[in-house]
Amino acid sequence: MLDRATPSVTKKLMKKYNLFPKKRLGQNFLLDRNVLIKIADSCGIASHEYVVEIGPGLGGLTQELSARSRGVLAIEIDTSLEPALMELASENNNVTFLFQDVLKVNIEAELRRAFKLEQMVPYQVCANIPYNITTPIIFQLLEECPNMQAATLLMQKEVGDRILAAPGNKEYGRLTLSTAYYADVKHIMNVSRNCFYPQPEVDSSVLRLIPNKIKRYPVKNEEIFRKLLLVAFQKRRKTILNITSGFFNISKEETRNILTEIGLKEELRPENLSIEDVIRLVNAFVQ
Ligand code: SAM
């Protein structure tokens, strides 16, 4: 089988199908087989498991996922890649491609349809995700994919650093807290920009997100939790007294009392709060 993650095969495929890398779609192809093997190995995919890949590109990672799993559903927005990917599908009969914008599809419904599953089964996501829509993809996976067992994602290092940031750090924010609420996060590896064609301006990292199905500390209202994070980190220099009093539309006096009751100092700023603090805060203000 052709190794699609080499410069020569990539060039050959691009020439054959008159393709060129599209920057607006974040097309930076990972051309290092050892890195692809490490990423796929880190998923620990069982042979009976299905995998969803987002943005297969020319199929370098798809080849690794296909070799390890029961089936791969690969969702790609760029229809010009279809002939090159169909060639791969003809060599790997457990791979199905869906040419759509991943942000507009119901991933679990498509997985069921692709493999004619009578009921939903646990599955993993593994992908080198496009730079321009990294955050929306992460939110989609964490909030809309209840049966997903884990997502192993290659992303720009700066986004990975934001997810892994500690309180008080300038990278610490909405993405850190939302991810921490929905999942346990593990750093797998960093990947140099030199491994990609075309070479991006930044390095990347691979993170594995494992959704925590049973939350240790659930929030009473997830919608309010999400909205509060959005508002709080738009005003990160404001104190939590001002943010919560404005957000919940209650007097400073009453807000102060509630914050004291739950042991949070009113002059703290959102970046000082741990995920447990935010949950405590939401639950104290929501009936
Ligand atoms: N998996 C390949 C690799 O590792 O070499 C390509 C990864 S490349 C960083 C990102 C891929 O995502 C591209 O193939 C791009 O066309 C695709 N893509 C971009 N936006 C997308 C979207 N909204 N839905 C699905 N795929 C998308």
mmCIF file of C-alpha atoms and ligand atoms in Angstrom:
data_model
loop_
_atom_site.group_PDB
_atom_site.id
_atom_site.type_symbol
_atom_site.label_atom_id
_atom_site.label_comp_id
_atom_site.label_asym_id
_atom_site.label_seq_id
_atom_site.Cartn_x
_atom_site.Cartn_y
_atom_site.Cartn_z
ATOM 1 C CA MET A 1 0.000 0.000 0.000
ATOM 2 C CA LEU A 2 1.191 3.489 -0.925
ATOM 3 C CA ASP A 3 2.431 5.554 2.059
ATOM 4 C CA ARG A 4 0.474 8.777 1.606
ATOM 5 C CA ALA A 5 2.526 10.668 4.169
ATOM 6 C CA THR A 6 5.687 11.062 2.108
ATOM 7 C CA PRO A 7 6.613 14.179 0.127
ATOM 8 C CA SER A 8 6.934 12.193 -3.100
ATOM 9 C CA VAL A 9 3.543 10.450 -2.886
ATOM 10 C CA THR A 10 1.854 13.688 -1.785
ATOM 11 C CA LYS A 11 3.348 15.507 -4.773
ATOM 12 C CA LYS A 12 2.325 12.676 -7.096
ATOM 13 C CA LEU A 13 -1.270 12.684 -5.819
ATOM 14 C CA MET A 14 -1.492 16.463 -6.029
ATOM 15 C CA LYS A 15 -0.236 16.438 -9.580
ATOM 16 C CA LYS A 16 -2.449 13.545 -10.661
ATOM 17 C CA TYR A 17 -5.613 15.191 -9.315
ATOM 18 C CA ASN A 18 -4.606 18.803 -9.936
ATOM 19 C CA LEU A 19 -4.677 19.686 -6.238
ATOM 20 C CA PHE A 20 -2.999 22.439 -4.271
ATOM 21 C CA PRO A 21 -2.995 22.995 -0.468
ATOM 22 C CA LYS A 22 -5.762 25.401 0.535
ATOM 23 C CA LYS A 23 -4.709 27.728 3.324
ATOM 24 C CA ARG A 24 -8.271 28.821 4.122
ATOM 25 C CA LEU A 25 -9.101 25.175 4.944
ATOM 26 C CA GLY A 26 -6.023 24.777 7.135
ATOM 27 C CA GLN A 27 -4.515 22.231 4.757
ATOM 28 C CA ASN A 28 -1.125 21.405 6.248
ATOM 29 C CA PHE A 29 -0.467 17.765 5.531
ATOM 30 C CA LEU A 30 1.463 15.784 8.122
ATOM 31 C CA LEU A 31 4.276 14.071 6.239
ATOM 32 C CA ASP A 32 5.984 12.021 8.898
ATOM 33 C CA ARG A 33 4.972 8.400 9.181
ATOM 34 C CA ASN A 34 6.617 7.964 12.609
ATOM 35 C CA VAL A 35 4.579 10.829 14.053
ATOM 36 C CA LEU A 36 1.387 9.442 12.505
ATOM 37 C CA ILE A 37 2.118 6.021 14.016
ATOM 38 C CA LYS A 38 2.709 7.578 17.450
ATOM 39 C CA ILE A 39 -0.566 9.505 17.257
ATOM 40 C CA ALA A 40 -2.571 6.462 16.172
ATOM 41 C CA ASP A 41 -0.849 4.234 18.764
ATOM 42 C CA SER A 42 -1.615 6.731 21.529
ATOM 43 C CA CYS A 43 -5.350 6.210 20.880
ATOM 44 C CA GLY A 44 -5.089 2.545 21.888
ATOM 45 C CA ILE A 45 -7.821 1.670 19.383
ATOM 46 C CA ALA A 46 -9.274 -1.817 19.822
ATOM 47 C CA SER A 47 -9.874 -3.779 16.621
ATOM 48 C CA HIS A 48 -13.654 -3.789 17.218
ATOM 49 C CA GLU A 49 -13.791 -0.008 17.669
ATOM 50 C CA TYR A 50 -14.916 2.640 15.177
ATOM 51 C CA VAL A 51 -13.018 5.865 14.652
ATOM 52 C CA VAL A 52 -14.126 9.231 13.322
ATOM 53 C CA GLU A 53 -11.480 11.324 11.614
ATOM 54 C CA ILE A 54 -11.999 15.007 10.875
ATOM 55 C CA GLY A 55 -10.217 16.377 7.824
ATOM 56 C CA PRO A 56 -8.441 13.350 6.312
ATOM 57 C CA GLY A 57 -6.704 15.530 3.704
ATOM 58 C CA LEU A 58 -4.818 13.071 1.504
ATOM 59 C CA GLY A 59 -5.340 10.202 3.942
ATOM 60 C CA GLY A 60 -1.989 9.806 5.724
ATOM 61 C CA LEU A 61 -3.550 9.427 9.174
ATOM 62 C CA THR A 62 -6.564 7.584 7.739
ATOM 63 C CA GLN A 63 -4.248 4.739 6.720
ATOM 64 C CA GLU A 64 -3.081 4.267 10.314
ATOM 65 C CA LEU A 65 -6.613 4.446 11.721
ATOM 66 C CA SER A 66 -7.923 1.997 9.138
ATOM 67 C CA ALA A 67 -5.221 -0.538 10.037
ATOM 68 C CA ARG A 68 -6.162 -0.456 13.733
ATOM 69 C CA SER A 69 -9.954 -0.212 13.799
ATOM 70 C CA ARG A 70 -13.202 -1.848 12.733
ATOM 71 C CA GLY A 71 -14.076 1.153 10.601
ATOM 72 C CA VAL A 72 -13.189 4.780 9.954
ATOM 73 C CA LEU A 73 -15.619 7.533 9.073
ATOM 74 C CA ALA A 74 -13.558 10.407 7.703
ATOM 75 C CA ILE A 75 -15.316 13.752 7.281
ATOM 76 C CA GLU A 76 -13.715 16.128 4.788
ATOM 77 C CA ILE A 77 -15.054 19.465 3.544
ATOM 78 C CA ASP A 78 -12.900 19.685 0.416
ATOM 79 C CA THR A 79 -14.621 17.795 -2.407
ATOM 80 C CA SER A 80 -11.625 18.302 -4.694
ATOM 81 C CA LEU A 81 -9.865 15.648 -2.558
ATOM 82 C CA GLU A 82 -12.583 13.101 -3.348
ATOM 83 C CA PRO A 83 -10.884 11.264 -6.263
ATOM 84 C CA ALA A 84 -7.625 10.923 -4.304
ATOM 85 C CA LEU A 85 -9.495 9.647 -1.248
ATOM 86 C CA MET A 86 -11.678 7.266 -3.250
ATOM 87 C CA GLU A 87 -8.486 5.564 -4.380
ATOM 88 C CA LEU A 88 -7.682 5.007 -0.696
ATOM 89 C CA ALA A 89 -11.222 3.751 0.029
ATOM 90 C CA SER A 90 -10.855 1.162 -2.728
ATOM 91 C CA GLU A 91 -7.718 -0.197 -1.008
ATOM 92 C CA ASN A 92 -9.214 -0.069 2.533
ATOM 93 C CA ASN A 93 -12.756 -1.380 2.675
ATOM 94 C CA ASN A 94 -13.341 -0.275 6.277
ATOM 95 C CA VAL A 95 -13.010 3.430 5.393
ATOM 96 C CA THR A 96 -15.977 5.642 4.486
ATOM 97 C CA PHE A 97 -15.651 9.277 3.467
ATOM 98 C CA LEU A 98 -18.253 11.943 4.018
ATOM 99 C CA PHE A 99 -17.694 15.182 2.109
ATOM 100 C CA GLN A 100 -19.230 17.811 4.344
ATOM 101 C CA ASP A 101 -18.425 20.568 6.778
ATOM 102 C CA VAL A 102 -17.915 18.733 10.079
ATOM 103 C CA LEU A 103 -19.428 21.650 11.999
ATOM 104 C CA LYS A 104 -22.709 21.126 10.166
ATOM 105 C CA VAL A 105 -23.108 17.392 10.682
ATOM 106 C CA ASN A 106 -24.348 15.260 13.529
ATOM 107 C CA ILE A 107 -21.237 13.110 13.907
ATOM 108 C CA GLU A 108 -22.936 10.249 15.767
ATOM 109 C CA ALA A 109 -25.862 10.049 13.329
ATOM 110 C CA GLU A 110 -23.389 9.951 10.413
ATOM 111 C CA LEU A 111 -21.333 7.221 12.070
ATOM 112 C CA ARG A 112 -24.452 5.095 12.506
ATOM 113 C CA ARG A 113 -25.478 5.708 8.916
ATOM 114 C CA ALA A 114 -22.006 5.018 7.499
ATOM 115 C CA PHE A 115 -21.697 1.630 9.179
ATOM 116 C CA LYS A 116 -25.416 0.755 9.337
ATOM 117 C CA LEU A 117 -25.261 0.483 13.121
ATOM 118 C CA GLU A 118 -28.560 -0.451 14.728
ATOM 119 C CA GLN A 119 -27.600 1.426 17.833
ATOM 120 C CA MET A 120 -24.890 3.833 18.784
ATOM 121 C CA VAL A 121 -21.627 2.236 19.871
ATOM 122 C CA PRO A 122 -18.670 3.790 21.675
ATOM 123 C CA TYR A 123 -16.102 5.241 19.270
ATOM 124 C CA GLN A 124 -13.038 7.460 19.246
ATOM 125 C CA VAL A 125 -12.121 10.584 17.337
ATOM 126 C CA CYS A 126 -8.609 11.027 16.011
ATOM 127 C CA ALA A 127 -7.631 13.946 13.800
ATOM 128 C CA ASN A 128 -5.148 16.528 12.650
ATOM 129 C CA ILE A 129 -7.712 19.292 12.862
ATOM 130 C CA PRO A 130 -7.787 22.435 10.711
ATOM 131 C CA TYR A 131 -6.204 25.438 12.456
ATOM 132 C CA ASN A 132 -8.984 27.881 11.655
ATOM 133 C CA ILE A 133 -11.765 25.943 13.410
ATOM 134 C CA THR A 134 -9.940 24.181 16.236
ATOM 135 C CA THR A 135 -12.028 25.638 19.070
ATOM 136 C CA PRO A 136 -15.484 25.079 17.485
ATOM 137 C CA ILE A 137 -14.502 21.469 16.743
ATOM 138 C CA ILE A 138 -13.430 20.881 20.348
ATOM 139 C CA PHE A 139 -16.709 22.340 21.634
ATOM 140 C CA GLN A 140 -18.698 20.250 19.145
ATOM 141 C CA LEU A 141 -16.953 17.048 20.269
ATOM 142 C CA LEU A 142 -17.308 17.758 23.986
ATOM 143 C CA GLU A 143 -20.860 19.054 23.939
ATOM 144 C CA GLU A 144 -22.542 17.120 21.141
ATOM 145 C CA CYS A 145 -20.909 13.682 21.055
ATOM 146 C CA PRO A 146 -22.113 11.819 24.165
ATOM 147 C CA ASN A 147 -20.855 8.402 23.050
ATOM 148 C CA MET A 148 -17.335 9.511 22.166
ATOM 149 C CA GLN A 149 -14.804 7.663 24.353
ATOM 150 C CA ALA A 150 -11.857 9.928 23.589
ATOM 151 C CA ALA A 151 -10.601 12.498 21.104
ATOM 152 C CA THR A 152 -6.936 12.542 20.158
ATOM 153 C CA LEU A 153 -6.334 15.830 18.397
ATOM 154 C CA LEU A 154 -3.368 17.459 16.747
ATOM 155 C CA MET A 155 -3.735 21.224 17.040
ATOM 156 C CA GLN A 156 -1.573 24.322 17.053
ATOM 157 C CA LYS A 157 0.584 24.307 20.170
ATOM 158 C CA GLU A 158 -0.753 27.656 21.310
ATOM 159 C CA VAL A 159 -4.280 26.190 21.565
ATOM 160 C CA GLY A 160 -2.955 23.087 23.321
ATOM 161 C CA ASP A 161 -1.187 25.372 25.812
ATOM 162 C CA ARG A 162 -4.464 27.227 26.461
ATOM 163 C CA ILE A 163 -6.249 23.946 27.198
ATOM 164 C CA LEU A 164 -3.506 22.837 29.586
ATOM 165 C CA ALA A 165 -2.954 26.225 31.260
ATOM 166 C CA ALA A 166 -2.933 26.572 35.052
ATOM 167 C CA PRO A 167 -5.000 29.230 36.900
ATOM 168 C CA GLY A 168 -3.353 32.633 36.984
ATOM 169 C CA ASN A 169 -1.612 32.021 33.667
ATOM 170 C CA LYS A 170 -2.398 34.397 30.797
ATOM 171 C CA GLU A 171 -3.396 31.461 28.564
ATOM 172 C CA TYR A 172 -5.927 30.299 31.156
ATOM 173 C CA GLY A 173 -9.488 31.000 30.022
ATOM 174 C CA ARG A 174 -12.804 29.802 28.673
ATOM 175 C CA LEU A 175 -11.255 26.999 26.612
ATOM 176 C CA THR A 176 -9.257 25.726 29.615
ATOM 177 C CA LEU A 177 -12.275 25.671 31.911
ATOM 178 C CA SER A 178 -14.775 24.243 29.417
ATOM 179 C CA THR A 179 -12.400 21.463 28.460
ATOM 180 C CA ALA A 180 -11.640 20.735 32.121
ATOM 181 C CA TYR A 181 -15.356 20.525 32.864
ATOM 182 C CA TYR A 182 -16.130 18.036 30.123
ATOM 183 C CA ALA A 183 -12.925 16.001 29.938
ATOM 184 C CA ASP A 184 -9.668 14.839 31.423
ATOM 185 C CA VAL A 185 -6.812 16.042 29.262
ATOM 186 C CA LYS A 186 -3.500 14.371 28.535
ATOM 187 C CA HIS A 187 -0.595 15.852 26.593
ATOM 188 C CA ILE A 188 0.703 13.228 24.163
ATOM 189 C CA MET A 189 3.482 14.969 22.234
ATOM 190 C CA ASN A 190 4.649 18.111 20.485
ATOM 191 C CA VAL A 191 5.057 18.066 16.704
ATOM 192 C CA SER A 192 7.511 20.355 14.945
ATOM 193 C CA ARG A 193 6.283 22.580 12.102
ATOM 194 C CA ASN A 194 8.956 20.886 9.945
ATOM 195 C CA CYS A 195 6.799 17.750 9.751
ATOM 196 C CA PHE A 196 4.109 19.442 7.631
ATOM 197 C CA TYR A 197 3.635 20.397 4.005
ATOM 198 C CA PRO A 198 3.187 23.265 3.516
ATOM 199 C CA GLN A 199 5.077 24.259 6.655
ATOM 200 C CA PRO A 200 2.861 26.266 9.036
ATOM 201 C CA GLU A 201 4.192 29.221 11.022
ATOM 202 C CA VAL A 202 3.724 27.484 14.371
ATOM 203 C CA ASP A 203 4.443 24.163 16.066
ATOM 204 C CA SER A 204 1.692 21.754 17.075
ATOM 205 C CA SER A 205 0.805 19.496 19.933
ATOM 206 C CA VAL A 206 -1.303 16.385 20.311
ATOM 207 C CA LEU A 207 -3.759 16.202 23.195
ATOM 208 C CA ARG A 208 -6.027 13.389 24.221
ATOM 209 C CA LEU A 209 -9.376 14.441 25.682
ATOM 210 C CA ILE A 210 -11.252 11.791 27.638
ATOM 211 C CA PRO A 211 -14.806 12.896 28.431
ATOM 212 C CA ASN A 212 -15.790 12.347 32.035
ATOM 213 C CA LYS A 213 -19.196 10.728 31.619
ATOM 214 C CA ILE A 214 -20.001 10.968 35.293
ATOM 215 C CA LYS A 215 -19.065 14.403 36.548
ATOM 216 C CA ARG A 216 -17.524 14.602 40.009
ATOM 217 C CA TYR A 217 -19.076 18.058 40.475
ATOM 218 C CA PRO A 218 -21.868 18.688 37.978
ATOM 219 C CA VAL A 219 -23.133 22.218 37.370
ATOM 220 C CA LYS A 220 -26.847 22.702 37.902
ATOM 221 C CA ASN A 221 -27.219 24.426 34.538
ATOM 222 C CA GLU A 222 -24.686 23.897 31.751
ATOM 223 C CA GLU A 223 -26.074 26.670 29.583
ATOM 224 C CA ILE A 224 -25.547 29.230 32.341
ATOM 225 C CA PHE A 225 -22.075 27.801 32.999
ATOM 226 C CA ARG A 226 -21.142 28.298 29.314
ATOM 227 C CA LYS A 227 -22.615 31.803 29.114
ATOM 228 C CA LEU A 228 -20.933 32.879 32.336
ATOM 229 C CA LEU A 229 -17.542 31.705 31.055
ATOM 230 C CA LEU A 230 -18.078 33.616 27.837
ATOM 231 C CA VAL A 231 -18.932 36.834 29.674
ATOM 232 C CA ALA A 232 -16.304 36.419 32.401
ATOM 233 C CA PHE A 233 -13.387 36.019 29.997
ATOM 234 C CA GLN A 234 -14.478 38.921 27.833
ATOM 235 C CA LYS A 235 -13.933 41.010 30.959
ATOM 236 C CA ARG A 236 -10.984 39.226 32.523
ATOM 237 C CA ARG A 237 -9.789 42.339 34.410
ATOM 238 C CA LYS A 238 -13.111 42.695 36.255
ATOM 239 C CA THR A 239 -13.552 41.186 39.717
ATOM 240 C CA ILE A 240 -15.857 38.227 40.224
ATOM 241 C CA LEU A 241 -18.058 40.449 42.390
ATOM 242 C CA ASN A 242 -18.760 42.766 39.444
ATOM 243 C CA ILE A 243 -19.044 39.949 36.909
ATOM 244 C CA THR A 244 -21.474 37.803 38.907
ATOM 245 C CA SER A 245 -23.563 40.702 40.143
ATOM 246 C CA GLY A 246 -24.001 41.943 36.549
ATOM 247 C CA PHE A 247 -24.456 38.488 35.030
ATOM 248 C CA PHE A 248 -27.098 37.294 37.512
ATOM 249 C CA ASN A 249 -28.602 40.769 37.811
ATOM 250 C CA ILE A 250 -28.528 40.933 41.608
ATOM 251 C CA SER A 251 -27.250 43.576 44.005
ATOM 252 C CA LYS A 252 -23.584 43.769 44.975
ATOM 253 C CA GLU A 253 -24.617 43.277 48.593
ATOM 254 C CA GLU A 254 -26.407 40.001 47.899
ATOM 255 C CA THR A 255 -23.638 38.828 45.566
ATOM 256 C CA ARG A 256 -21.027 39.579 48.212
ATOM 257 C CA ASN A 257 -22.942 37.472 50.756
ATOM 258 C CA ILE A 258 -23.181 34.491 48.416
ATOM 259 C CA LEU A 259 -19.481 34.700 47.515
ATOM 260 C CA THR A 260 -18.570 34.796 51.209
ATOM 261 C CA GLU A 261 -20.793 31.788 51.885
ATOM 262 C CA ILE A 262 -18.969 29.705 49.259
ATOM 263 C CA GLY A 263 -15.557 30.943 50.347
ATOM 264 C CA LEU A 264 -14.584 32.975 47.256
ATOM 265 C CA LYS A 265 -12.936 36.369 47.730
ATOM 266 C CA GLU A 266 -14.852 39.060 45.866
ATOM 267 C CA GLU A 267 -11.732 40.679 44.400
ATOM 268 C CA LEU A 268 -10.636 37.527 42.553
ATOM 269 C CA ARG A 269 -10.598 37.669 38.744
ATOM 270 C CA PRO A 270 -11.900 34.917 36.454
ATOM 271 C CA GLU A 271 -8.370 33.725 35.649
ATOM 272 C CA ASN A 272 -7.834 32.943 39.374
ATOM 273 C CA LEU A 273 -10.725 30.464 39.575
ATOM 274 C CA SER A 274 -10.215 26.729 39.301
ATOM 275 C CA ILE A 275 -12.881 24.619 37.587
ATOM 276 C CA GLU A 276 -14.175 23.578 41.027
ATOM 277 C CA ASP A 277 -14.493 27.277 42.007
ATOM 278 C CA VAL A 278 -16.498 28.056 38.865
ATOM 279 C CA ILE A 279 -18.832 25.111 39.452
ATOM 280 C CA ARG A 280 -19.346 26.155 43.070
ATOM 281 C CA LEU A 281 -20.055 29.675 41.968
ATOM 282 C CA VAL A 282 -22.606 28.682 39.286
ATOM 283 C CA ASN A 283 -24.360 26.295 41.656
ATOM 284 C CA ALA A 284 -24.606 28.925 44.379
ATOM 285 C CA PHE A 285 -26.303 31.437 42.088
ATOM 286 C CA VAL A 286 -28.528 29.050 40.129
ATOM 287 C CA GLN A 287 -31.699 27.796 41.824
HETATM 288 N N1 SAM B 1 -5.380 14.634 8.042
HETATM 289 C C1 SAM B 1 -4.514 15.248 7.075
HETATM 290 C C2 SAM B 1 -3.087 15.163 7.536
HETATM 291 O O1 SAM B 1 -2.884 14.912 8.740
HETATM 292 O O2 SAM B 1 -2.181 15.354 6.734
HETATM 293 C C3 SAM B 1 -4.913 16.700 6.781
HETATM 294 C C4 SAM B 1 -5.028 17.600 7.982
HETATM 295 S S1 SAM B 1 -5.245 19.277 7.588
HETATM 296 C C5 SAM B 1 -4.469 20.050 8.957
HETATM 297 C C6 SAM B 1 -6.934 19.624 7.933
HETATM 298 C C7 SAM B 1 -7.952 19.005 6.999
HETATM 299 O O3 SAM B 1 -9.265 19.405 7.435
HETATM 300 C C8 SAM B 1 -7.864 19.426 5.546
HETATM 301 O O4 SAM B 1 -7.946 18.298 4.724
HETATM 302 C C9 SAM B 1 -9.076 20.338 5.327
HETATM 303 O O5 SAM B 1 -9.566 20.328 4.013
HETATM 304 C C10 SAM B 1 -10.068 19.727 6.310
HETATM 305 N N2 SAM B 1 -11.124 20.671 6.763
HETATM 306 C C11 SAM B 1 -11.045 22.005 6.918
HETATM 307 N N3 SAM B 1 -12.200 22.508 7.364
HETATM 308 C C12 SAM B 1 -13.049 21.453 7.509
HETATM 309 C C13 SAM B 1 -14.400 21.312 7.916
HETATM 310 N N4 SAM B 1 -15.128 22.379 8.293
HETATM 311 N N5 SAM B 1 -14.974 20.086 7.909
HETATM 312 C C14 SAM B 1 -14.243 18.989 7.542
HETATM 313 N N6 SAM B 1 -12.957 19.054 7.141
HETATM 314 C C15 SAM B 1 -12.354 20.264 7.126
#
